Each structure stands twice: as structure tokens, then as C-alpha cells.
CSV table of C-alpha atoms in Angstrom, one decimal:
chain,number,residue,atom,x,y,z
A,1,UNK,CA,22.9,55.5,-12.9
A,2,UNK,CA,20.1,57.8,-12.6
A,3,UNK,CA,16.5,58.7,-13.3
A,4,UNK,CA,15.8,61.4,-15.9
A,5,UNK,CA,12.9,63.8,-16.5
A,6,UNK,CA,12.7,66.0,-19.6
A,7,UNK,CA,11.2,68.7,-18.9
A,8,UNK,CA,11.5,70.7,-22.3
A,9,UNK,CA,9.2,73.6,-22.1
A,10,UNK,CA,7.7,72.8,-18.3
A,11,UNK,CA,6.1,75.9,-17.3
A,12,UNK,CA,6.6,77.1,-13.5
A,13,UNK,CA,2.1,77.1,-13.2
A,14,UNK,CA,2.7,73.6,-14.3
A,15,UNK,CA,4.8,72.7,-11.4
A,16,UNK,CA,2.7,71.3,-8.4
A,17,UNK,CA,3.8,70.8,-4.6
A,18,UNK,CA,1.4,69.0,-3.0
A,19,UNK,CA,1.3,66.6,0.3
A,20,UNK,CA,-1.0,63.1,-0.4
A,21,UNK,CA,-2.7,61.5,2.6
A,22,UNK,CA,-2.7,58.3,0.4
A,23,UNK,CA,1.5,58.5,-0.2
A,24,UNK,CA,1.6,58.9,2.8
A,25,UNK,CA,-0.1,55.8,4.0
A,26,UNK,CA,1.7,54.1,1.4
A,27,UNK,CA,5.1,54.6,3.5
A,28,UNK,CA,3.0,54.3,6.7
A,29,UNK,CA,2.8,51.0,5.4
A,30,UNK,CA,6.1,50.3,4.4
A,31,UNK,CA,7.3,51.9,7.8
A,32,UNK,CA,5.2,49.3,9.3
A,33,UNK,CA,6.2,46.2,7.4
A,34,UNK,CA,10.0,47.4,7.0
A,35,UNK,CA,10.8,49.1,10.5
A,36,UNK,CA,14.7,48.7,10.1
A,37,UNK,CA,14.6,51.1,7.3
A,38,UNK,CA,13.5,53.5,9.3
A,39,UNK,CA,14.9,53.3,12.7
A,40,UNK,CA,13.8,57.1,13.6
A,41,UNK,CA,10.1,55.3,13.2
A,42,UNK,CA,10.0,52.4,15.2
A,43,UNK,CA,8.7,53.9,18.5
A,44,UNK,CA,5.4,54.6,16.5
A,45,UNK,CA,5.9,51.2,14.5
A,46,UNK,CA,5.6,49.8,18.0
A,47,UNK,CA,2.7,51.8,19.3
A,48,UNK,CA,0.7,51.0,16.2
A,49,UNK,CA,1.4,47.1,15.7
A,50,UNK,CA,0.7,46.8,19.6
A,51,UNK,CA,-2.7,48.0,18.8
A,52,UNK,CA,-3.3,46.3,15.5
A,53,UNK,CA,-6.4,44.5,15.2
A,54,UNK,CA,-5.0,40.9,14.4
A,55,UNK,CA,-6.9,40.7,11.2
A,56,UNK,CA,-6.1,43.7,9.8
A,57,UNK,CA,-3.0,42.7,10.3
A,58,UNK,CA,-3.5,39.1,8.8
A,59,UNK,CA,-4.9,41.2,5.9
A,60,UNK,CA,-1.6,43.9,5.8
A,61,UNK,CA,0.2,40.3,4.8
A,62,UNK,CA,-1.9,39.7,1.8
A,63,UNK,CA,-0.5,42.2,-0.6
A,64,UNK,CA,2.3,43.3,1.6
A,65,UNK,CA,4.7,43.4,-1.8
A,66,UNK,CA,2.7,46.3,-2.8
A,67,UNK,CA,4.4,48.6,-0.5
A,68,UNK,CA,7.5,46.6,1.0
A,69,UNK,CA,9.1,45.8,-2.4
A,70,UNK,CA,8.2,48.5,-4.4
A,71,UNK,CA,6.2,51.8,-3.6
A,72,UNK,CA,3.2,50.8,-5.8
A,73,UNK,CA,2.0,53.4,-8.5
A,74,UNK,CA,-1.5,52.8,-7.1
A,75,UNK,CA,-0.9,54.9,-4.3
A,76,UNK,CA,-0.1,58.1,-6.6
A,77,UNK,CA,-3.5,57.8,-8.5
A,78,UNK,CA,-3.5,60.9,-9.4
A,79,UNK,CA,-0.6,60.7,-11.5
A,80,UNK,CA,-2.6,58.3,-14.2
A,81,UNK,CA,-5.4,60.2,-14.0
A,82,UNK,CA,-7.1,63.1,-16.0
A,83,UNK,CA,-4.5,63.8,-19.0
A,84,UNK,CA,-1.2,64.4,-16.8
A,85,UNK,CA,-2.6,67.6,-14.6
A,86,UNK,CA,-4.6,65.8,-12.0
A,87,UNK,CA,-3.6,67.1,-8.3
A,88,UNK,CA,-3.4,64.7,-5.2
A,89,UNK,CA,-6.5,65.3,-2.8
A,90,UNK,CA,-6.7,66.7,0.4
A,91,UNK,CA,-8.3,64.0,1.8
A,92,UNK,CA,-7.5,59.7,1.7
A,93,UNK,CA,-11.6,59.7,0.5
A,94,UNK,CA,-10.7,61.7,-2.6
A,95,UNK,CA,-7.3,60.1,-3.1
A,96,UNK,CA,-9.6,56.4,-3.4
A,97,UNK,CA,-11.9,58.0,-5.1
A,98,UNK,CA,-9.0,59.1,-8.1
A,99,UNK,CA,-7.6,55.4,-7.7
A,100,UNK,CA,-11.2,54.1,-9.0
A,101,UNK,CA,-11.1,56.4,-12.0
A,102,UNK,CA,-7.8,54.4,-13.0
A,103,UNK,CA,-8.9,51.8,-16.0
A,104,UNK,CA,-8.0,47.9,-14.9
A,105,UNK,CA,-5.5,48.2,-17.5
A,106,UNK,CA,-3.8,51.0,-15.2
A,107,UNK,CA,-4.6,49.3,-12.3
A,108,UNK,CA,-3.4,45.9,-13.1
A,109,UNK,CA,-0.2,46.6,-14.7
A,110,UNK,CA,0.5,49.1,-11.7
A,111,UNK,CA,-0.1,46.6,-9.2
A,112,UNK,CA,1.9,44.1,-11.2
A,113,UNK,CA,4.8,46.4,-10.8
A,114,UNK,CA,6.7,44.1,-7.6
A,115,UNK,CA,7.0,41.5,-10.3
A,116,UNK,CA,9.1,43.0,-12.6
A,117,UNK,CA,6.8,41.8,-15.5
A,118,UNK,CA,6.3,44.7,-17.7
A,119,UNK,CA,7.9,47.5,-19.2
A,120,UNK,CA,7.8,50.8,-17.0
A,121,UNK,CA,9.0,53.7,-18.9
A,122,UNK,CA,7.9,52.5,-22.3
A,123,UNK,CA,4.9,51.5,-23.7
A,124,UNK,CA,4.4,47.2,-23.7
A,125,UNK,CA,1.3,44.6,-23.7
A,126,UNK,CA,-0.5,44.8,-20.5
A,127,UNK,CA,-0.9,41.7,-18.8
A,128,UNK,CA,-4.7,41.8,-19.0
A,129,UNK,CA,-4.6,41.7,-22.5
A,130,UNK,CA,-1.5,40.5,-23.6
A,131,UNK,CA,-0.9,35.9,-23.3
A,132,UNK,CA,2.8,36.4,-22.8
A,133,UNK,CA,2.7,39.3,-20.3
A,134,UNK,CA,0.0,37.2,-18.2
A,135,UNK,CA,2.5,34.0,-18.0
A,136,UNK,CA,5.4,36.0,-17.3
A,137,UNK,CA,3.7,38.3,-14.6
A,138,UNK,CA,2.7,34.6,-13.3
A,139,UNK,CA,5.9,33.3,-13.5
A,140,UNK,CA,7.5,36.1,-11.8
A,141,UNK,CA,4.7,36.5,-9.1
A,142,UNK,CA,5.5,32.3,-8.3
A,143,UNK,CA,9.2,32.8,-7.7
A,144,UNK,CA,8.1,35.7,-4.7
A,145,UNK,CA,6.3,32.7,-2.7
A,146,UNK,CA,2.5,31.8,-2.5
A,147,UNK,CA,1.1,34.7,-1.6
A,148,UNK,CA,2.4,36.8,-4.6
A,149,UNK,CA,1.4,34.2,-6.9
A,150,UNK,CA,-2.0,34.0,-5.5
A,151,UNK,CA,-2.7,37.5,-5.8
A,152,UNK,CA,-1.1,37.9,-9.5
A,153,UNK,CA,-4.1,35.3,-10.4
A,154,UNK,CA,-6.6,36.5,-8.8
A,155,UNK,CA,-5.9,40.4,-9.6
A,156,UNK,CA,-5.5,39.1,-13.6
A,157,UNK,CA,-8.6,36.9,-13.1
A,158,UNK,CA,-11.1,39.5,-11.4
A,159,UNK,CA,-9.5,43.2,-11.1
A,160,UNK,CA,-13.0,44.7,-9.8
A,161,UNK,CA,-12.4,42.5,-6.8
A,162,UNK,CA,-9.1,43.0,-6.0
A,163,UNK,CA,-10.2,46.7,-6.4
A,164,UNK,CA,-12.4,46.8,-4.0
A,165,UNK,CA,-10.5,44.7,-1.6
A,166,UNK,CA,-7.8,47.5,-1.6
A,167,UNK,CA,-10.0,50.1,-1.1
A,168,UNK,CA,-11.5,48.4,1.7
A,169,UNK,CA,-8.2,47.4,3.4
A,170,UNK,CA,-6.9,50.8,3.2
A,171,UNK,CA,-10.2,52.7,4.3
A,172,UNK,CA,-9.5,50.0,7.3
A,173,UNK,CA,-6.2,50.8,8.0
A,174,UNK,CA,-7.4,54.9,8.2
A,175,UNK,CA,-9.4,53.9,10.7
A,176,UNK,CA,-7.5,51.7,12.6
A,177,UNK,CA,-4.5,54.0,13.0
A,178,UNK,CA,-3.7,56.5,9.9
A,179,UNK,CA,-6.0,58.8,10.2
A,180,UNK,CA,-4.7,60.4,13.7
A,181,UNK,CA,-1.4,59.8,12.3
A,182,UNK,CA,-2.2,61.8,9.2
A,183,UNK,CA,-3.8,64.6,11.9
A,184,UNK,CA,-0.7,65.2,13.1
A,185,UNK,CA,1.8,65.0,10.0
A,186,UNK,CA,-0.4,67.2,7.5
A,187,UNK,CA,0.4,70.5,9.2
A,188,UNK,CA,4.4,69.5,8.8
A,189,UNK,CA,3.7,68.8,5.2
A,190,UNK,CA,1.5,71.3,4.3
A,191,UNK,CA,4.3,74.2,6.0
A,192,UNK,CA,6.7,72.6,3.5
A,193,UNK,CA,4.6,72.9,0.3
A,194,UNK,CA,4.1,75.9,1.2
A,195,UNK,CA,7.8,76.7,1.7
A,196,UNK,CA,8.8,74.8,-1.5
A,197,UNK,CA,6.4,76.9,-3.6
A,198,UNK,CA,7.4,79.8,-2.4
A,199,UNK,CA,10.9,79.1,-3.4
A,200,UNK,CA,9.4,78.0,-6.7
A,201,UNK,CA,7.9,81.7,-7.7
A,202,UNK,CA,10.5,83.7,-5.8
A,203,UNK,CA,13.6,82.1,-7.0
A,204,UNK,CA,12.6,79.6,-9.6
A,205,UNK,CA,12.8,75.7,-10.2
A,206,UNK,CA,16.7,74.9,-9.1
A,207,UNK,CA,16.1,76.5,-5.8
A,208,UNK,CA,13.0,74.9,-5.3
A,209,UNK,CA,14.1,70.9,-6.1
A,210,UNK,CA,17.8,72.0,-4.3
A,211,UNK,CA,15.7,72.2,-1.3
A,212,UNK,CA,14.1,68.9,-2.0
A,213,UNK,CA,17.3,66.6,-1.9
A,214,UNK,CA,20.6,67.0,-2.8
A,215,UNK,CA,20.1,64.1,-4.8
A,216,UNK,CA,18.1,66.0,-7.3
A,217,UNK,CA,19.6,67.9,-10.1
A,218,UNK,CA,18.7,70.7,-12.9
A,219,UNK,CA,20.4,71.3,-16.0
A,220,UNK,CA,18.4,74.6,-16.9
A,221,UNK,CA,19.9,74.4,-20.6
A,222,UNK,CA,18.8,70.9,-21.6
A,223,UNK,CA,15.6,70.8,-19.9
A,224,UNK,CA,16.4,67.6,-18.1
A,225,UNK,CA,16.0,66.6,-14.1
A,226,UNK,CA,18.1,64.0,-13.0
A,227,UNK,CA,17.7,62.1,-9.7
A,228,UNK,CA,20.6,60.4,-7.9
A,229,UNK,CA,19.6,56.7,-7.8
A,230,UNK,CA,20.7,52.9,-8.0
A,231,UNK,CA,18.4,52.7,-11.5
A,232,UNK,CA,18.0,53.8,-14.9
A,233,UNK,CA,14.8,55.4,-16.3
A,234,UNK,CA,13.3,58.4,-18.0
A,235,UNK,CA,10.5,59.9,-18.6
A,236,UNK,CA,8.9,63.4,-19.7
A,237,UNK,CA,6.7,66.3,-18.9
A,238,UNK,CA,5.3,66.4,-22.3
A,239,UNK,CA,1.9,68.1,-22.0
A,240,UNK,CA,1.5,67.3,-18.5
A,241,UNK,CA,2.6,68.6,-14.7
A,242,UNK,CA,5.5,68.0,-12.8
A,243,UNK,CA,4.7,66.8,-8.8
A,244,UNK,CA,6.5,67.0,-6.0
A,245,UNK,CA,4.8,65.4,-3.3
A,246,UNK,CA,6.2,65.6,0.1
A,247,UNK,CA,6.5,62.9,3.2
A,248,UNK,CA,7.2,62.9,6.9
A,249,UNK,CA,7.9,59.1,7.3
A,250,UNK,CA,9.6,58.5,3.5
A,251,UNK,CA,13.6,59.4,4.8
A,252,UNK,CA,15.7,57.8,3.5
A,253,UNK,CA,13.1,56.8,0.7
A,254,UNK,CA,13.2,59.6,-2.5
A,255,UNK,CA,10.6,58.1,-5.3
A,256,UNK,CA,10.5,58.9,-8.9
A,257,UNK,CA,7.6,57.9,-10.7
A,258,UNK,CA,8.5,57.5,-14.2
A,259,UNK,CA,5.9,55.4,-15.3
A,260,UNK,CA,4.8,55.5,-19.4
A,261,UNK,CA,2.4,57.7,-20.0
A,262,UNK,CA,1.6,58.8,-16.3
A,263,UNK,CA,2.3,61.9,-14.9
A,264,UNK,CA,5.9,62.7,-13.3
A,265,UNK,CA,6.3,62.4,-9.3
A,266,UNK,CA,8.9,63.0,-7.0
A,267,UNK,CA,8.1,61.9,-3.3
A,268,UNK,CA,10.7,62.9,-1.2
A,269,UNK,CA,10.7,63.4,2.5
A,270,UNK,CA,11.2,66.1,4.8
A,271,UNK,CA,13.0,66.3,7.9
A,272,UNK,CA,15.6,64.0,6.9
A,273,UNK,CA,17.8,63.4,10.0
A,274,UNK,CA,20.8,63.8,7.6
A,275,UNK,CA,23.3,67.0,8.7
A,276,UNK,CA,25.1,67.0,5.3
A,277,UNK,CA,24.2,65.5,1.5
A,278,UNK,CA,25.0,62.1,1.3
A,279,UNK,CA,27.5,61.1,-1.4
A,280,UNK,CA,26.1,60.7,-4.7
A,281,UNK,CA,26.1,57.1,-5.9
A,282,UNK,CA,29.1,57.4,-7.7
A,283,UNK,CA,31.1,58.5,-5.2
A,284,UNK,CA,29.7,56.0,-2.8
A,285,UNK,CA,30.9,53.4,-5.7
A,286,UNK,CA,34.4,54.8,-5.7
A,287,UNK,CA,34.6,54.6,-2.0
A,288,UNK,CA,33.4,51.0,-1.6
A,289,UNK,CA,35.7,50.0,-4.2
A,290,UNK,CA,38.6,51.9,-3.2
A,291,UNK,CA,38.5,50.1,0.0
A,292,UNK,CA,37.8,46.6,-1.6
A,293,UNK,CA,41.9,46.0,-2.7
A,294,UNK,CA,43.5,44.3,0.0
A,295,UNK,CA,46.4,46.1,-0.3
A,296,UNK,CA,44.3,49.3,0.6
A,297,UNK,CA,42.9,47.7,3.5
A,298,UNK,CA,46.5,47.0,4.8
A,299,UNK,CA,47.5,50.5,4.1
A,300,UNK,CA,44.2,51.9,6.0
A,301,UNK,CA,45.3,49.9,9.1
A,302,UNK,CA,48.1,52.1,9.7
A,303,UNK,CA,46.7,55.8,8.1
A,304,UNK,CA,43.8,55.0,10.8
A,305,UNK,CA,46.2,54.9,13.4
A,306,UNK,CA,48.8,57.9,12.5
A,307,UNK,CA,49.7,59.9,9.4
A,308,UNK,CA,52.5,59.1,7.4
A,309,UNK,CA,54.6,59.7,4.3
A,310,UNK,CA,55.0,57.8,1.0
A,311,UNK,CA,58.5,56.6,1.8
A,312,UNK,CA,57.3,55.4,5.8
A,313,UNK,CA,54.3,53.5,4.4
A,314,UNK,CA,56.3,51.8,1.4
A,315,UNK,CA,59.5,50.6,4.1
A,316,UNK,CA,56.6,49.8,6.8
A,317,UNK,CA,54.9,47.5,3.8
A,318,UNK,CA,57.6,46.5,1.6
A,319,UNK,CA,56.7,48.3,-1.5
A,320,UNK,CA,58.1,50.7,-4.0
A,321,UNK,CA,57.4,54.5,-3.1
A,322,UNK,CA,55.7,54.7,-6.8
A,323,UNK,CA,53.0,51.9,-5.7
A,324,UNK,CA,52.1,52.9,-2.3
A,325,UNK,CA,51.6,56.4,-4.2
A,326,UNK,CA,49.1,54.7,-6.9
A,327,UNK,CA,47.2,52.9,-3.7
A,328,UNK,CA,47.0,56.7,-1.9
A,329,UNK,CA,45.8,58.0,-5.1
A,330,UNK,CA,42.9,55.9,-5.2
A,331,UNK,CA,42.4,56.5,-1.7
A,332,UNK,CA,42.2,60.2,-2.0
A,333,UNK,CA,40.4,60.3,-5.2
A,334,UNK,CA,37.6,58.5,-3.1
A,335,UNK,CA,37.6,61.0,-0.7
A,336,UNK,CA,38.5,58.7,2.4
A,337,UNK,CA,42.0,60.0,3.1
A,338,UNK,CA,43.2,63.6,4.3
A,339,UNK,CA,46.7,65.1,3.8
A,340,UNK,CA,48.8,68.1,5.6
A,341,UNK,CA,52.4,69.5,4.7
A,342,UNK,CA,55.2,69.4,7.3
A,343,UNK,CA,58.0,71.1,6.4
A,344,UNK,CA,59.1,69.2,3.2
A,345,UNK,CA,57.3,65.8,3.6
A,346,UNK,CA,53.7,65.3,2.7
A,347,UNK,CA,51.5,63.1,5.4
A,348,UNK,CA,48.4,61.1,4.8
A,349,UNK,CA,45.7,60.0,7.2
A,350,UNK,CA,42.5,58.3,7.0
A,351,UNK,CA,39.6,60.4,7.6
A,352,UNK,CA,37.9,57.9,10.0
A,353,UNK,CA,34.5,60.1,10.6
A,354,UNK,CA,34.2,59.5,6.5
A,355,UNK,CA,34.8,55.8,6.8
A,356,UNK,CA,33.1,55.4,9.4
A,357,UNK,CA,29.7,57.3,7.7
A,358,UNK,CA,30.1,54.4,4.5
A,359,UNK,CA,27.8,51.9,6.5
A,360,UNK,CA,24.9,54.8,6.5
A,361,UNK,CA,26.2,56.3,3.3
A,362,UNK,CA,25.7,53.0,1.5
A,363,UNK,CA,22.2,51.9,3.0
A,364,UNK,CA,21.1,55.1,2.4
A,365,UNK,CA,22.1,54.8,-1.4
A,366,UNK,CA,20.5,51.9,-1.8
A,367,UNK,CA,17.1,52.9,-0.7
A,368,UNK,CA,17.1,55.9,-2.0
């Protein structure tokens, strides 16, 4: 599974790295509603719930799905906007001002994103427009509790309101506590645009998205970008600009926006904690279900402990040399055991820091 960009023809002017104050109050958000995804975070998720005005924070419950189930489109304006070359501001003002130019079409179908409800990388019937779209997006919006189903109706009711009550909440939520957090994580992400362009003339396009995450991949000779996720999609350049957006408080987040018709993103974060590339998600399958067979699980119990042979392991678990070679096989294909040669017998060990790294491994996979 992955996400795919064609990028056919992309020229390097045409690749932009700019930070977004408004990204990055998305994941201040999200950081704020979700703190155990980001557990390097939560000393400033503290701080800035402790000082929360209480309704702002009754308000930050309101549309809440917006940016703790999905990372909205609506907070990559930009992206929508001006014919696919439209850069993110470089200040939140400008950013709200770009999210006003988006049509209600845009806007609604953006915001209806968290339900599920329409197409993304294809063209379909907005809800605004379209009877079936509307009841579905309802439906879906009903099944998420009151508070999604209440918003769904009143956004497809009256988008101009719902408009301006987002502007307002998140010109609020500058006030209350972004905007000295944006004063001090600016300067971090404007050093690595700056960085990440530079790669980008000096040694091209792989060097620059290989700084970005490991995750991200270029296959020069078919024009493509793929991105490492748990999800399908694809999009293209076309006549329009590839961004890569940074953020300071996205780890382990890395967001592709692939929307129809809308501008490519990727909005990946810097300074991840992370000392080596995580696995990619296939390997982080194999693992999980190389360690799902019981009989795997017995053999683990003793490779964690010692290393062995093929013939102590089958006499110690009353099998056949041939299976308890099939079972190893698996085990080593994944990545999860490590072997040495003494003399003429072969031993096998688990490789415990490796095990040990699948609980991080696989909640990092699956937020990515």
C-alpha cells in the first residue's frame, strides 16, 4: 500500500519547500486533542490546556474531527487555490485569507473529508450539490456521534457560517496560545526549508525528498513519488507545483495530500526522535505476521534466551529438522532473528532490540 504522485515532466522551479503557520496549527491541534501520539509533546500539551480559556476549549470540541481524525484539507488552502501554484503564507492572516478564496464546493467537500463520504482522488458529486452525496455524508457524519452529525447539517445547510465560525475559532486559538508557539518553531522550520532547497538545486529532487523521510521514494525513470503508507491513492503534478511543507510537532505524522484536482503536498516533520528508518510497511507486515504462528512464538521463547541449531530446536520441540527450518525461514526473512557460524553448526538467535522496537515500529506505521 502506498500513495503515488506522478510527476511526469515536474520541473525543479516548480518544486516548492515552504513552512505553513496554518499546518502547523493544524497539528498543534491534533497534538492537543491526541497527546498520546505524540508523547515528546505533552509537556507543552500540558502548559497550554492548563491555560485554556474554558470556552475555547468547549469550542476546540465542536469540530474536533477536523483535525483528530483526519488532517483536514482546509488547513492546506493553498493547495486548492490559484490553478495548482499557489504558495503557503508567511503569516496564519494570509493562510485564512487563502482559505476564503476556496469556493463552498471546496470547502465543504474538504471539511466533509472525516466522514468518508466522497471520492478523494477522483472527481465525484459534491455534497452541496449532489442528493445522494448529502444523505450519505449525513449518514456517515450520524454514525461519528452527535456532534459530527450536527456539524455535517449545518456546514451542508449554511457553509458561509460555518466559514466564518472556523476562521474565528482559529484566529482565537492564535491568540490564545499559537501564535508564541509559532514564534518559536518558525526559525526551526524556516532553517530546514532552507536546507531542503538547497539540496534540491545542488543535488536534485532524490536527495532532497531522501532527506524528508525515508518513507518517501523516487523512481527518476517513471516519473512517480511513492510514499510509504497504510493507504492507497494517487495523484499528479499535471500543470501544477509539488509542496513540501515542513512541521515541528507532525512526528510521527507524514501527510500526503492527494486530493482531485488540488495541488500535491507532503507535510512531513522534522526532528523526528527516530535514530534509524523505520521499516517500511511491508516489512512491518512480515514481522507482525511472522510472529503471529504459534509455533514461532514457541520457538522465539527459547532463540530469546540462547542461540541454537536446527537439530537442538527440533529435539527441544519435537519436530522434524526440515519444519523447524521452514519456521526459522520465516523468521529470518522478517528480519527478527540473527545467525553466526561455529565451527560446522549454524546458530540462530532472536534479535531482541528488533523485537523489542515492533511496538514503536507498528504505531509509528500506522500513523504515518
Amino acid at each position: 500500500m502506498s500513495v503515488t504522485i506522478d510527476i511526469s515532466g515536474l520541473r525543479r522551479e516548480r518544486v516548492a519547500v515552504v513552512p505553513s503557520p496554518l499546518a502547523e496549527l493544524c497539528m498543534a491541534l491534533h497534538a492537543l486533542a491526541e497527546p498520546g501520539h505524540h508523547p515528546g509533546l505533552q509537556g507543552w500539551a500540558t502548559g497550554v490546556t492548563a491555560r485554556l480559556d474554558p470556552h475555547l476549549a468547549d469550542r476546540m470540541c465542536e469540530a474536533d474531527f477536523l483535525w483528530r481524525t483526519t488532517f483536514s484539507d482546509l488547513f492546506l488552502p493553498y493547495a486548492g487555490v490559484g490553478g495548482g501554484t499557489t504558495l503557503p503564507g508567511a503569516t496564519l492572516a494570509e493562510e485564512l485569507d487563502l482559505l476564503d478564496k476556496l469556493t463552498d464546493h471546496q470547502f465543504v467537500d474538504a471539511a466533509l473529508e472525516f466522514t468518508c463520504a466522497l471520492p478523494y482522488d477522483a472527481q465525484g458529486a459534491g455534497a452541496l450539490t449532489n442528493a445522494g452525496a448529502r444523505r450519505r455524508a449525513l449518514e456517515l457524519a450520524a454514525a461519528r456521534g452527535p456532534r459530527p452529525a450536527e456539524f455535517t447539517a449545518r456546514l451542508l445547510e449554511d457553509p458561509p457560517r460555518i466559514r466564518a465560525w472556523l476562521r474565528q475559532f482559529l484566529e482565537d486559538c492564535d491568540e490564545a496560545f499559537f501564535a508564541e508557539t509559532w514564534s518559536r518553531l518558525r526559525h526551526q522550520l524556516a532553517a530546514d526549508a532552507r536546507h531542503k532547497t538547497d539540496l534540491l538545486r545542488r543535488r536534485g529532487l532524490a536527495e532532497a525528498l531522501a532527506s524528508v523521510s525515508p518513507a518517501v521514494t523516487l523512481d527518476e525513470a517513471a516519473g512517480r513519488l511513492t510514499v510509504d503508507k497504510l493507504g492507497s491513492g494517487h495523484t499528479t503534478v499535471r500543470d501544477s507545483s509539488l509542496l513540501l511543507v515542513p512541521t515541528s510537532l507532525g512526528w510521527p505524522h507524514l501527510m500526503v495530500l492527494h486530493r482531485y484536482g488540488w495541488q500535491p503536498v507532503l507535510h512531513y516533520p522534522v526532528g523526528s526522535p527516530e535514530p534509524v528508518a523505520p521499516p517500511s510497511v511491508e516489512q512491518l507486515t512480515l514481522r507482525m505476521t511472522a510472529l503471529s504462528h504459534p509455533v514461532r512464538m514457541r520457538l522465539c521463547r527459547s532463540l530469546a534466551r540462547s542461540a541454537f541449531t536446527t537439530s537442538e530446536l527440533a529435539q527441544t520441540h519435537g519436530m522434524t529438522p526440515p519444519e523447524i527450518s521452514r519456521h526459522l525461514s520465516v523468521l529470518k526473512k522478517a528480519g527478527l532473528l540473527t545467525t553466526r557460524r561455529r565451527g560446522r553448526y549454524v546458530l540462530h538467535q532472536l534479535d531482541v532490540t528488533m523485537v523489542a522496537r515492533l511496538g514503536s515500529d507498528f504505531l509509528e506505521g500506522i500513523l504515518r
